[in-house]
Amino acid sequence: MANYKEIRCASALNNVSGRFPYNWDLNIYRGCEHGCKYCFAMYSHKYLDSEQYFDDIFIKTNVAEQLEKKLMSPSWKGEIINIGGVTDSYQPIEAQYKLMPDILRLMIKYKNPCIISTKSDLILRDYDLIAELSSLTYVNVAATITCMDEDLRQKIEPNGASSLNRFAMLKEFSKTQASVGLHLMPIIPFLTDTRKNIDSLLSQASDSGVKYFIPEILNLRGRTRQTFFEFIRVEYPALCKPFQDLYSSGGVDKAYKYEIYSLVNELKKKYGLSTDFNAPIREKLNKPMFEQLSLFT
Ligand code: SF4
């Protein structure tokens, strides 16, 4: 059981210009109970004086109030807001606190475009609000899904929804006017990088009506490296040395990267899928908001 702490935030949005293909991030929680062993966001807890990213969950009880102050400000230009850059907005505690419906009602009120990515099918609770927002402006609903083997999935993402449930969720949102995406990230060497797994994920994506997918190979830096290697040491000790060799620096070996992206490219063509995150934005907002994502070439 996680430790929950209610906090009040001084502002709702963080400016993340220059690092991502959007400028604003909204995190209604800090910390995340989903417990993914490869979580890239663990670093963010150092700003909250906690080492327990998966167990110390901070709840921003006044986040909707602060968001409305921003959205109603004359200086706000209605830019896309990424909801959940360093947490999952639909992690288990959201079933109790119900912060997201208020956030979505504000997005509807101000017709503000947004991106929501989650590993939980709790997002279906807010289906009608997201469908309404998607009829007014750009909304992206994305699920990060890494593997179709449920035993492995439970080890690497212990508190997320099953991959099949995440695809079922995407399929439901594909019936709205939202852009629906698969974030195939991270692809984990030796565990989820097989042809069989990637083929199966892209086949499911195709059946679920996704408009794009983004693949990215595991990065191991800082806290993430430490947590991931501890997981490998306990669960897959024979893989410790191969991982150390492949990740002698923070990033993955270049030859390996080339091999995996070649495979992904081949399967992308097989299923006729797009990796253009921008296309739905151009379609809906009629303007190129971002440069092409450089995650995948
Ligand atoms: S769902 Fe995202 S934020 Fe939450 S633990 Fe997993 S990777 Fe981290």
PDB file of C-alpha atoms and ligand atoms in Angstrom:
ATOM      1  CA  MET A   1       0.000   0.000   0.000  1.00  0.00           C
ATOM      2  CA  ALA A   2       1.425   3.361  -1.015  1.00  0.00           C
ATOM      3  CA  ASN A   3       1.691   6.415   1.238  1.00  0.00           C
ATOM      4  CA  TYR A   4      -0.612   9.159   0.037  1.00  0.00           C
ATOM      5  CA  LYS A   5      -0.058  12.804   0.805  1.00  0.00           C
ATOM      6  CA  GLU A   6      -2.340  15.646  -0.215  1.00  0.00           C
ATOM      7  CA  ILE A   7      -0.494  18.765  -1.327  1.00  0.00           C
ATOM      8  CA  ARG A   8      -1.456  22.107  -2.828  1.00  0.00           C
ATOM      9  CA  CYS A   9       0.366  23.258  -5.930  1.00  0.00           C
ATOM     10  CA  ALA A  10       1.403  26.830  -6.724  1.00  0.00           C
ATOM     11  CA  SER A  11       0.749  26.295 -10.443  1.00  0.00           C
ATOM     12  CA  ALA A  12      -0.718  23.491 -12.522  1.00  0.00           C
ATOM     13  CA  LEU A  13       1.535  23.534 -15.580  1.00  0.00           C
ATOM     14  CA  ASN A  14       5.266  23.028 -16.003  1.00  0.00           C
ATOM     15  CA  ASN A  15       7.024  24.580 -18.944  1.00  0.00           C
ATOM     16  CA  VAL A  16       9.054  21.827 -20.604  1.00  0.00           C
ATOM     17  CA  SER A  17       9.939  23.699 -23.795  1.00  0.00           C
ATOM     18  CA  GLY A  18      12.820  22.311 -25.753  1.00  0.00           C
ATOM     19  CA  ARG A  19      12.806  18.808 -24.317  1.00  0.00           C
ATOM     20  CA  PHE A  20       9.608  17.381 -25.767  1.00  0.00           C
ATOM     21  CA  PRO A  21       7.358  17.861 -28.779  1.00  0.00           C
ATOM     22  CA  TYR A  22       5.035  20.017 -26.636  1.00  0.00           C
ATOM     23  CA  ASN A  23       5.664  22.911 -24.268  1.00  0.00           C
ATOM     24  CA  TRP A  24       3.431  22.244 -21.282  1.00  0.00           C
ATOM     25  CA  ASP A  25       3.112  19.378 -18.864  1.00  0.00           C
ATOM     26  CA  LEU A  26       0.328  18.841 -16.323  1.00  0.00           C
ATOM     27  CA  ASN A  27       0.871  16.311 -13.526  1.00  0.00           C
ATOM     28  CA  ILE A  28      -2.060  15.894 -11.172  1.00  0.00           C
ATOM     29  CA  TYR A  29      -0.091  13.407  -9.061  1.00  0.00           C
ATOM     30  CA  ARG A  30       3.599  12.997  -8.320  1.00  0.00           C
ATOM     31  CA  GLY A  31       4.920   9.458  -8.049  1.00  0.00           C
ATOM     32  CA  CYS A  32       3.219   6.509  -9.686  1.00  0.00           C
ATOM     33  CA  GLU A  33       1.920   3.256  -8.293  1.00  0.00           C
ATOM     34  CA  HIS A  34       2.173   1.396 -11.573  1.00  0.00           C
ATOM     35  CA  GLY A  35       5.707   0.487 -10.563  1.00  0.00           C
ATOM     36  CA  CYS A  36       7.274  -0.006 -14.009  1.00  0.00           C
ATOM     37  CA  LYS A  37      10.820  -1.304 -13.618  1.00  0.00           C
ATOM     38  CA  TYR A  38      12.042   0.882 -16.476  1.00  0.00           C
ATOM     39  CA  CYS A  39      10.256   4.062 -15.321  1.00  0.00           C
ATOM     40  CA  PHE A  40      11.984   7.126 -16.756  1.00  0.00           C
ATOM     41  CA  ALA A  41      10.240   9.531 -14.340  1.00  0.00           C
ATOM     42  CA  MET A  42      11.792   8.400 -11.057  1.00  0.00           C
ATOM     43  CA  TYR A  43      14.253  11.300 -11.178  1.00  0.00           C
ATOM     44  CA  SER A  44      11.361  13.722 -10.609  1.00  0.00           C
ATOM     45  CA  HIS A  45      10.913  12.667  -6.965  1.00  0.00           C
ATOM     46  CA  LYS A  46      14.207  14.185  -5.972  1.00  0.00           C
ATOM     47  CA  TYR A  47      12.475  17.566  -6.170  1.00  0.00           C
ATOM     48  CA  LEU A  48      10.016  16.333  -3.534  1.00  0.00           C
ATOM     49  CA  ASP A  49      12.596  15.014  -1.095  1.00  0.00           C
ATOM     50  CA  SER A  50      11.508  11.410  -1.525  1.00  0.00           C
ATOM     51  CA  GLU A  51      13.367   8.333  -2.748  1.00  0.00           C
ATOM     52  CA  GLN A  52      10.164   6.283  -3.004  1.00  0.00           C
ATOM     53  CA  TYR A  53       8.744   7.171  -6.395  1.00  0.00           C
ATOM     54  CA  PHE A  54       6.397   4.149  -6.499  1.00  0.00           C
ATOM     55  CA  ASP A  55       5.294   4.384  -2.857  1.00  0.00           C
ATOM     56  CA  ASP A  56       5.082   8.078  -1.931  1.00  0.00           C
ATOM     57  CA  ILE A  57       2.207   9.440  -3.978  1.00  0.00           C
ATOM     58  CA  PHE A  58       1.518  13.174  -3.800  1.00  0.00           C
ATOM     59  CA  ILE A  59      -1.994  14.340  -4.701  1.00  0.00           C
ATOM     60  CA  LYS A  60      -2.447  17.908  -5.929  1.00  0.00           C
ATOM     61  CA  THR A  61      -5.887  18.598  -4.528  1.00  0.00           C
ATOM     62  CA  ASN A  62      -6.114  22.147  -5.961  1.00  0.00           C
ATOM     63  CA  VAL A  63      -4.754  21.310  -9.413  1.00  0.00           C
ATOM     64  CA  ALA A  64      -8.021  22.051 -11.284  1.00  0.00           C
ATOM     65  CA  GLU A  65      -8.312  25.459  -9.623  1.00  0.00           C
ATOM     66  CA  GLN A  66      -4.728  26.330 -10.616  1.00  0.00           C
ATOM     67  CA  LEU A  67      -5.269  25.044 -14.143  1.00  0.00           C
ATOM     68  CA  GLU A  68      -8.306  27.257 -14.646  1.00  0.00           C
ATOM     69  CA  LYS A  69      -6.295  30.315 -13.562  1.00  0.00           C
ATOM     70  CA  LYS A  70      -3.847  29.523 -16.368  1.00  0.00           C
ATOM     71  CA  LEU A  71      -6.421  28.690 -19.034  1.00  0.00           C
ATOM     72  CA  MET A  72      -8.427  31.850 -18.433  1.00  0.00           C
ATOM     73  CA  SER A  73      -5.347  34.092 -18.466  1.00  0.00           C
ATOM     74  CA  PRO A  74      -5.236  36.480 -21.467  1.00  0.00           C
ATOM     75  CA  SER A  75      -1.623  35.425 -22.060  1.00  0.00           C
ATOM     76  CA  TRP A  76      -2.537  31.739 -22.525  1.00  0.00           C
ATOM     77  CA  LYS A  77      -2.410  30.807 -26.204  1.00  0.00           C
ATOM     78  CA  GLY A  78      -4.294  27.512 -26.060  1.00  0.00           C
ATOM     79  CA  GLU A  79      -1.241  25.337 -26.596  1.00  0.00           C
ATOM     80  CA  ILE A  80      -1.337  21.558 -26.347  1.00  0.00           C
ATOM     81  CA  ILE A  81      -0.997  20.305 -22.771  1.00  0.00           C
ATOM     82  CA  ASN A  82       0.590  16.933 -22.115  1.00  0.00           C
ATOM     83  CA  ILE A  83      -1.247  15.392 -19.175  1.00  0.00           C
ATOM     84  CA  GLY A  84       1.048  13.140 -17.165  1.00  0.00           C
ATOM     85  CA  GLY A  85       4.662  13.701 -18.193  1.00  0.00           C
ATOM     86  CA  VAL A  86       6.077  12.297 -14.945  1.00  0.00           C
ATOM     87  CA  THR A  87       3.182  10.266 -13.574  1.00  0.00           C
ATOM     88  CA  ASP A  88       0.137   8.322 -14.767  1.00  0.00           C
ATOM     89  CA  SER A  89      -3.060  10.341 -14.294  1.00  0.00           C
ATOM     90  CA  TYR A  90      -5.134   7.144 -14.157  1.00  0.00           C
ATOM     91  CA  GLN A  91      -3.089   5.277 -11.557  1.00  0.00           C
ATOM     92  CA  PRO A  92      -5.179   3.470  -8.865  1.00  0.00           C
ATOM     93  CA  ILE A  93      -5.661   6.453  -6.500  1.00  0.00           C
ATOM     94  CA  GLU A  94      -7.478   8.359  -9.278  1.00  0.00           C
ATOM     95  CA  ALA A  95     -10.464   6.008  -8.776  1.00  0.00           C
ATOM     96  CA  GLN A  96     -10.879   7.638  -5.360  1.00  0.00           C
ATOM     97  CA  TYR A  97      -9.819  11.262  -5.959  1.00  0.00           C
ATOM     98  CA  LYS A  98     -11.435  11.725  -9.396  1.00  0.00           C
ATOM     99  CA  LEU A  99      -9.242  14.687 -10.353  1.00  0.00           C
ATOM    100  CA  MET A 100      -9.274  13.962 -14.078  1.00  0.00           C
ATOM    101  CA  PRO A 101     -12.986  14.636 -14.749  1.00  0.00           C
ATOM    102  CA  ASP A 102     -12.544  18.217 -13.466  1.00  0.00           C
ATOM    103  CA  ILE A 103      -9.428  18.636 -15.611  1.00  0.00           C
ATOM    104  CA  LEU A 104     -11.301  17.369 -18.680  1.00  0.00           C
ATOM    105  CA  ARG A 105     -14.284  19.652 -17.989  1.00  0.00           C
ATOM    106  CA  LEU A 106     -11.868  22.592 -18.021  1.00  0.00           C
ATOM    107  CA  MET A 107     -10.313  21.374 -21.279  1.00  0.00           C
ATOM    108  CA  ILE A 108     -13.842  21.267 -22.734  1.00  0.00           C
ATOM    109  CA  LYS A 109     -14.752  24.700 -21.347  1.00  0.00           C
ATOM    110  CA  TYR A 110     -11.638  26.302 -22.891  1.00  0.00           C
ATOM    111  CA  LYS A 111     -11.500  23.959 -25.927  1.00  0.00           C
ATOM    112  CA  ASN A 112      -7.882  23.278 -25.059  1.00  0.00           C
ATOM    113  CA  PRO A 113      -6.006  20.501 -26.916  1.00  0.00           C
ATOM    114  CA  CYS A 114      -4.264  17.824 -24.873  1.00  0.00           C
ATOM    115  CA  ILE A 115      -2.376  14.557 -24.855  1.00  0.00           C
ATOM    116  CA  ILE A 116      -3.254  11.813 -22.363  1.00  0.00           C
ATOM    117  CA  SER A 117      -1.167   8.685 -22.104  1.00  0.00           C
ATOM    118  CA  THR A 118      -1.844   5.942 -19.605  1.00  0.00           C
ATOM    119  CA  LYS A 119      -1.299   2.305 -18.726  1.00  0.00           C
ATOM    120  CA  SER A 120      -4.725   2.054 -17.089  1.00  0.00           C
ATOM    121  CA  ASP A 121      -8.157   1.355 -18.466  1.00  0.00           C
ATOM    122  CA  LEU A 122      -9.602   3.534 -15.683  1.00  0.00           C
ATOM    123  CA  ILE A 123      -9.542   6.222 -18.391  1.00  0.00           C
ATOM    124  CA  LEU A 124     -12.693   4.575 -19.802  1.00  0.00           C
ATOM    125  CA  ARG A 125     -14.574   6.047 -16.808  1.00  0.00           C
ATOM    126  CA  ASP A 126     -14.073   9.457 -18.494  1.00  0.00           C
ATOM    127  CA  TYR A 127     -14.992   8.241 -21.982  1.00  0.00           C
ATOM    128  CA  ASP A 128     -17.874  10.685 -22.520  1.00  0.00           C
ATOM    129  CA  LEU A 129     -15.809  13.706 -21.463  1.00  0.00           C
ATOM    130  CA  ILE A 130     -12.912  12.743 -23.730  1.00  0.00           C
ATOM    131  CA  ALA A 131     -15.280  12.033 -26.611  1.00  0.00           C
ATOM    132  CA  GLU A 132     -16.849  15.479 -26.142  1.00  0.00           C
ATOM    133  CA  LEU A 133     -13.444  17.168 -26.000  1.00  0.00           C
ATOM    134  CA  SER A 134     -12.351  15.322 -29.137  1.00  0.00           C
ATOM    135  CA  SER A 135     -15.325  16.805 -30.983  1.00  0.00           C
ATOM    136  CA  LEU A 136     -14.059  20.297 -30.095  1.00  0.00           C
ATOM    137  CA  THR A 137     -10.289  20.105 -30.455  1.00  0.00           C
ATOM    138  CA  TYR A 138      -7.260  17.839 -30.733  1.00  0.00           C
ATOM    139  CA  VAL A 139      -7.039  15.099 -28.121  1.00  0.00           C
ATOM    140  CA  ASN A 140      -4.525  12.311 -28.193  1.00  0.00           C
ATOM    141  CA  VAL A 141      -5.194   9.151 -26.175  1.00  0.00           C
ATOM    142  CA  ALA A 142      -2.160   6.900 -26.056  1.00  0.00           C
ATOM    143  CA  ALA A 143      -1.266   3.725 -24.225  1.00  0.00           C
ATOM    144  CA  THR A 144       2.249   2.586 -23.579  1.00  0.00           C
ATOM    145  CA  ILE A 145       2.299  -1.154 -24.241  1.00  0.00           C
ATOM    146  CA  THR A 146       5.488  -3.186 -24.201  1.00  0.00           C
ATOM    147  CA  CYS A 147       4.662  -6.883 -24.459  1.00  0.00           C
ATOM    148  CA  MET A 148       1.942  -9.436 -25.036  1.00  0.00           C
ATOM    149  CA  ASP A 149       3.292 -12.016 -22.596  1.00  0.00           C
ATOM    150  CA  GLU A 150       1.158 -11.403 -19.494  1.00  0.00           C
ATOM    151  CA  ASP A 151       3.585 -13.089 -17.075  1.00  0.00           C
ATOM    152  CA  LEU A 152       6.392 -10.845 -18.256  1.00  0.00           C
ATOM    153  CA  ARG A 153       4.097  -7.798 -18.290  1.00  0.00           C
ATOM    154  CA  GLN A 154       3.213  -8.380 -14.636  1.00  0.00           C
ATOM    155  CA  LYS A 155       6.892  -8.452 -13.734  1.00  0.00           C
ATOM    156  CA  ILE A 156       7.864  -5.266 -15.538  1.00  0.00           C
ATOM    157  CA  GLU A 157       4.683  -3.205 -15.012  1.00  0.00           C
ATOM    158  CA  PRO A 158       3.174  -4.823 -11.908  1.00  0.00           C
ATOM    159  CA  ASN A 159       0.237  -2.461 -11.341  1.00  0.00           C
ATOM    160  CA  GLY A 160      -0.687  -1.486 -14.893  1.00  0.00           C
ATOM    161  CA  ALA A 161      -3.647  -2.945 -16.777  1.00  0.00           C
ATOM    162  CA  SER A 162      -3.028  -6.012 -18.939  1.00  0.00           C
ATOM    163  CA  SER A 163      -1.839  -5.316 -22.473  1.00  0.00           C
ATOM    164  CA  LEU A 164      -5.068  -6.751 -23.875  1.00  0.00           C
ATOM    165  CA  ASN A 165      -7.126  -4.380 -21.725  1.00  0.00           C
ATOM    166  CA  ARG A 166      -5.018  -1.427 -22.888  1.00  0.00           C
ATOM    167  CA  PHE A 167      -5.603  -2.360 -26.527  1.00  0.00           C
ATOM    168  CA  ALA A 168      -9.335  -2.771 -25.809  1.00  0.00           C
ATOM    169  CA  MET A 169      -9.282   0.731 -24.307  1.00  0.00           C
ATOM    170  CA  LEU A 170      -7.568   2.162 -27.409  1.00  0.00           C
ATOM    171  CA  LYS A 171     -10.160   0.464 -29.605  1.00  0.00           C
ATOM    172  CA  GLU A 172     -12.965   2.176 -27.677  1.00  0.00           C
ATOM    173  CA  PHE A 173     -11.336   5.594 -28.066  1.00  0.00           C
ATOM    174  CA  SER A 174     -10.753   4.973 -31.776  1.00  0.00           C
ATOM    175  CA  LYS A 175     -14.561   5.323 -32.071  1.00  0.00           C
ATOM    176  CA  THR A 176     -14.279   8.962 -30.904  1.00  0.00           C
ATOM    177  CA  GLN A 177     -12.590  11.808 -32.772  1.00  0.00           C
ATOM    178  CA  ALA A 178      -9.491  11.468 -30.584  1.00  0.00           C
ATOM    179  CA  SER A 179      -6.176  10.528 -32.138  1.00  0.00           C
ATOM    180  CA  VAL A 180      -5.271   7.125 -30.729  1.00  0.00           C
ATOM    181  CA  GLY A 181      -1.676   5.987 -30.403  1.00  0.00           C
ATOM    182  CA  LEU A 182       0.504   3.127 -29.263  1.00  0.00           C
ATOM    183  CA  HIS A 183       3.690   4.070 -27.451  1.00  0.00           C
ATOM    184  CA  LEU A 184       5.807   1.001 -27.981  1.00  0.00           C
ATOM    185  CA  MET A 185       8.304   2.053 -25.395  1.00  0.00           C
ATOM    186  CA  PRO A 186      10.527   0.923 -24.118  1.00  0.00           C
ATOM    187  CA  ILE A 187      11.537  -2.004 -26.268  1.00  0.00           C
ATOM    188  CA  ILE A 188      13.578  -3.960 -23.708  1.00  0.00           C
ATOM    189  CA  PRO A 189      16.572  -5.919 -25.017  1.00  0.00           C
ATOM    190  CA  PHE A 190      16.443  -9.693 -24.390  1.00  0.00           C
ATOM    191  CA  LEU A 191      12.907  -9.446 -22.922  1.00  0.00           C
ATOM    192  CA  THR A 192      10.508  -7.709 -25.325  1.00  0.00           C
ATOM    193  CA  ASP A 193      12.601  -7.266 -28.473  1.00  0.00           C
ATOM    194  CA  THR A 194      11.626 -10.477 -30.270  1.00  0.00           C
ATOM    195  CA  ARG A 195      10.046 -10.451 -33.718  1.00  0.00           C
ATOM    196  CA  LYS A 196       7.130 -12.397 -32.266  1.00  0.00           C
ATOM    197  CA  ASN A 197       6.419  -9.800 -29.571  1.00  0.00           C
ATOM    198  CA  ILE A 198       6.775  -6.730 -31.801  1.00  0.00           C
ATOM    199  CA  ASP A 199       4.740  -8.359 -34.571  1.00  0.00           C
ATOM    200  CA  SER A 200       2.013  -9.209 -32.091  1.00  0.00           C
ATOM    201  CA  LEU A 201       1.938  -5.652 -30.655  1.00  0.00           C
ATOM    202  CA  LEU A 202       1.681  -4.054 -34.094  1.00  0.00           C
ATOM    203  CA  SER A 203      -0.976  -6.560 -35.150  1.00  0.00           C
ATOM    204  CA  GLN A 204      -3.021  -5.627 -32.068  1.00  0.00           C
ATOM    205  CA  ALA A 205      -2.405  -1.933 -32.783  1.00  0.00           C
ATOM    206  CA  SER A 206      -3.709  -2.353 -36.300  1.00  0.00           C
ATOM    207  CA  ASP A 207      -6.829  -4.128 -35.018  1.00  0.00           C
ATOM    208  CA  SER A 208      -7.362  -1.409 -32.402  1.00  0.00           C
ATOM    209  CA  GLY A 209      -7.526   1.450 -34.900  1.00  0.00           C
ATOM    210  CA  VAL A 210      -4.428   3.336 -33.761  1.00  0.00           C
ATOM    211  CA  LYS A 211      -3.447   6.321 -35.889  1.00  0.00           C
ATOM    212  CA  TYR A 212       0.283   6.145 -35.125  1.00  0.00           C
ATOM    213  CA  PHE A 213       2.807   4.315 -33.006  1.00  0.00           C
ATOM    214  CA  ILE A 214       6.112   5.453 -31.525  1.00  0.00           C
ATOM    215  CA  PRO A 215       8.822   2.888 -30.853  1.00  0.00           C
ATOM    216  CA  GLU A 216      11.719   3.603 -28.544  1.00  0.00           C
ATOM    217  CA  ILE A 217      14.438   1.350 -27.151  1.00  0.00           C
ATOM    218  CA  LEU A 218      15.102   1.289 -23.402  1.00  0.00           C
ATOM    219  CA  ASN A 219      17.340   4.061 -22.060  1.00  0.00           C
ATOM    220  CA  LEU A 220      19.095   3.492 -18.764  1.00  0.00           C
ATOM    221  CA  ARG A 221      20.254   6.560 -16.951  1.00  0.00           C
ATOM    222  CA  GLY A 222      20.360   7.742 -13.312  1.00  0.00           C
ATOM    223  CA  ARG A 223      17.786   6.216 -10.961  1.00  0.00           C
ATOM    224  CA  THR A 224      16.248   4.231 -13.801  1.00  0.00           C
ATOM    225  CA  ARG A 225      19.504   2.380 -14.434  1.00  0.00           C
ATOM    226  CA  GLN A 226      19.859   1.502 -10.759  1.00  0.00           C
ATOM    227  CA  THR A 227      16.265   0.244 -10.369  1.00  0.00           C
ATOM    228  CA  PHE A 228      16.289  -1.667 -13.644  1.00  0.00           C
ATOM    229  CA  PHE A 229      19.581  -3.441 -12.943  1.00  0.00           C
ATOM    230  CA  GLU A 230      18.338  -4.426  -9.485  1.00  0.00           C
ATOM    231  CA  PHE A 231      15.249  -5.934 -11.138  1.00  0.00           C
ATOM    232  CA  ILE A 232      17.391  -7.850 -13.653  1.00  0.00           C
ATOM    233  CA  ARG A 233      19.705  -9.078 -10.902  1.00  0.00           C
ATOM    234  CA  VAL A 234      16.753 -10.548  -8.979  1.00  0.00           C
ATOM    235  CA  GLU A 235      14.548 -11.822 -11.822  1.00  0.00           C
ATOM    236  CA  TYR A 236      16.964 -12.563 -14.674  1.00  0.00           C
ATOM    237  CA  PRO A 237      20.482 -12.875 -13.196  1.00  0.00           C
ATOM    238  CA  ALA A 238      21.851 -14.498 -16.354  1.00  0.00           C
ATOM    239  CA  LEU A 239      21.053 -11.267 -18.227  1.00  0.00           C
ATOM    240  CA  CYS A 240      23.137  -8.997 -15.976  1.00  0.00           C
ATOM    241  CA  LYS A 241      26.290  -9.302 -18.058  1.00  0.00           C
ATOM    242  CA  PRO A 242      24.570  -8.992 -21.465  1.00  0.00           C
ATOM    243  CA  PHE A 243      22.785  -5.844 -20.231  1.00  0.00           C
ATOM    244  CA  GLN A 244      26.016  -4.360 -18.877  1.00  0.00           C
ATOM    245  CA  ASP A 245      27.686  -4.964 -22.241  1.00  0.00           C
ATOM    246  CA  LEU A 246      24.810  -3.485 -24.224  1.00  0.00           C
ATOM    247  CA  TYR A 247      24.514  -0.456 -21.924  1.00  0.00           C
ATOM    248  CA  SER A 248      28.158   0.309 -21.250  1.00  0.00           C
ATOM    249  CA  SER A 249      27.068   3.962 -21.516  1.00  0.00           C
ATOM    250  CA  GLY A 250      23.544   5.280 -20.679  1.00  0.00           C
ATOM    251  CA  GLY A 251      22.207   4.647 -24.163  1.00  0.00           C
ATOM    252  CA  VAL A 252      21.984   1.348 -25.968  1.00  0.00           C
ATOM    253  CA  ASP A 253      24.627   0.002 -28.342  1.00  0.00           C
ATOM    254  CA  LYS A 254      24.265   1.579 -31.820  1.00  0.00           C
ATOM    255  CA  ALA A 255      24.425  -1.672 -33.819  1.00  0.00           C
ATOM    256  CA  TYR A 256      21.661  -3.139 -31.653  1.00  0.00           C
ATOM    257  CA  LYS A 257      19.578  -0.013 -32.170  1.00  0.00           C
ATOM    258  CA  TYR A 258      19.922  -0.287 -35.940  1.00  0.00           C
ATOM    259  CA  GLU A 259      18.935  -3.945 -35.894  1.00  0.00           C
ATOM    260  CA  ILE A 260      15.788  -3.351 -33.827  1.00  0.00           C
ATOM    261  CA  TYR A 261      14.616  -0.287 -35.744  1.00  0.00           C
ATOM    262  CA  SER A 262      15.095  -2.217 -39.018  1.00  0.00           C
ATOM    263  CA  LEU A 263      12.827  -4.923 -37.661  1.00  0.00           C
ATOM    264  CA  VAL A 264      10.269  -2.355 -36.502  1.00  0.00           C
ATOM    265  CA  ASN A 265      10.357  -0.674 -39.925  1.00  0.00           C
ATOM    266  CA  GLU A 266       9.708  -3.988 -41.659  1.00  0.00           C
ATOM    267  CA  LEU A 267       6.732  -4.742 -39.389  1.00  0.00           C
ATOM    268  CA  LYS A 268       5.440  -1.185 -39.684  1.00  0.00           C
ATOM    269  CA  LYS A 269       5.147  -1.745 -43.439  1.00  0.00           C
ATOM    270  CA  LYS A 270       3.542  -5.148 -42.941  1.00  0.00           C
ATOM    271  CA  TYR A 271       0.695  -3.587 -40.943  1.00  0.00           C
ATOM    272  CA  GLY A 272       0.541  -0.299 -42.862  1.00  0.00           C
ATOM    273  CA  LEU A 273       0.976   1.734 -39.673  1.00  0.00           C
ATOM    274  CA  SER A 274       2.195   5.313 -39.353  1.00  0.00           C
ATOM    275  CA  THR A 275       4.850   6.668 -36.986  1.00  0.00           C
ATOM    276  CA  ASP A 276       3.802  10.259 -37.702  1.00  0.00           C
ATOM    277  CA  PHE A 277       2.648  11.689 -34.389  1.00  0.00           C
ATOM    278  CA  ASN A 278       2.066  15.045 -36.101  1.00  0.00           C
ATOM    279  CA  ALA A 279      -0.419  14.009 -38.760  1.00  0.00           C
ATOM    280  CA  PRO A 280      -3.484  13.982 -36.457  1.00  0.00           C
ATOM    281  CA  ILE A 281      -2.420  17.383 -35.054  1.00  0.00           C
ATOM    282  CA  ARG A 282      -2.140  18.883 -38.541  1.00  0.00           C
ATOM    283  CA  GLU A 283      -5.491  17.360 -39.428  1.00  0.00           C
ATOM    284  CA  LYS A 284      -7.283  18.685 -36.362  1.00  0.00           C
ATOM    285  CA  LEU A 285      -5.593  22.001 -35.637  1.00  0.00           C
ATOM    286  CA  ASN A 286      -4.653  22.731 -39.209  1.00  0.00           C
ATOM    287  CA  LYS A 287      -1.150  23.753 -38.292  1.00  0.00           C
ATOM    288  CA  PRO A 288       2.153  21.968 -37.749  1.00  0.00           C
ATOM    289  CA  MET A 289       2.609  22.319 -33.988  1.00  0.00           C
ATOM    290  CA  PHE A 290       5.792  20.301 -33.699  1.00  0.00           C
ATOM    291  CA  GLU A 291       8.792  19.278 -35.654  1.00  0.00           C
ATOM    292  CA  GLN A 292       8.705  15.604 -36.593  1.00  0.00           C
ATOM    293  CA  LEU A 293       9.507  13.460 -33.573  1.00  0.00           C
ATOM    294  CA  SER A 294      13.073  12.305 -33.737  1.00  0.00           C
ATOM    295  CA  LEU A 295      12.573   9.226 -31.583  1.00  0.00           C
ATOM    296  CA  PHE A 296      12.445   6.905 -34.535  1.00  0.00           C
ATOM    297  CA  THR A 297      14.192   7.189 -37.862  1.00  0.00           C
TER     298      THR A 297
HETATM  299  S1  SF4 B   1       3.125   4.297 -15.730  1.00  0.00           S
HETATM  300 FE1  SF4 B   1       4.738   5.704 -16.444  1.00  0.00          FE
HETATM  301  S2  SF4 B   1       5.072   7.068 -14.701  1.00  0.00           S
HETATM  302 FE2  SF4 B   1       3.984   5.284 -13.912  1.00  0.00          FE
HETATM  303  S3  SF4 B   1       5.589   3.896 -13.161  1.00  0.00           S
HETATM  304 FE3  SF4 B   1       5.098   3.336 -15.291  1.00  0.00          FE
HETATM  305  S4  SF4 B   1       6.584   4.448 -16.565  1.00  0.00           S
HETATM  306 FE4  SF4 B   1       6.566   5.414 -14.508  1.00  0.00          FE
END
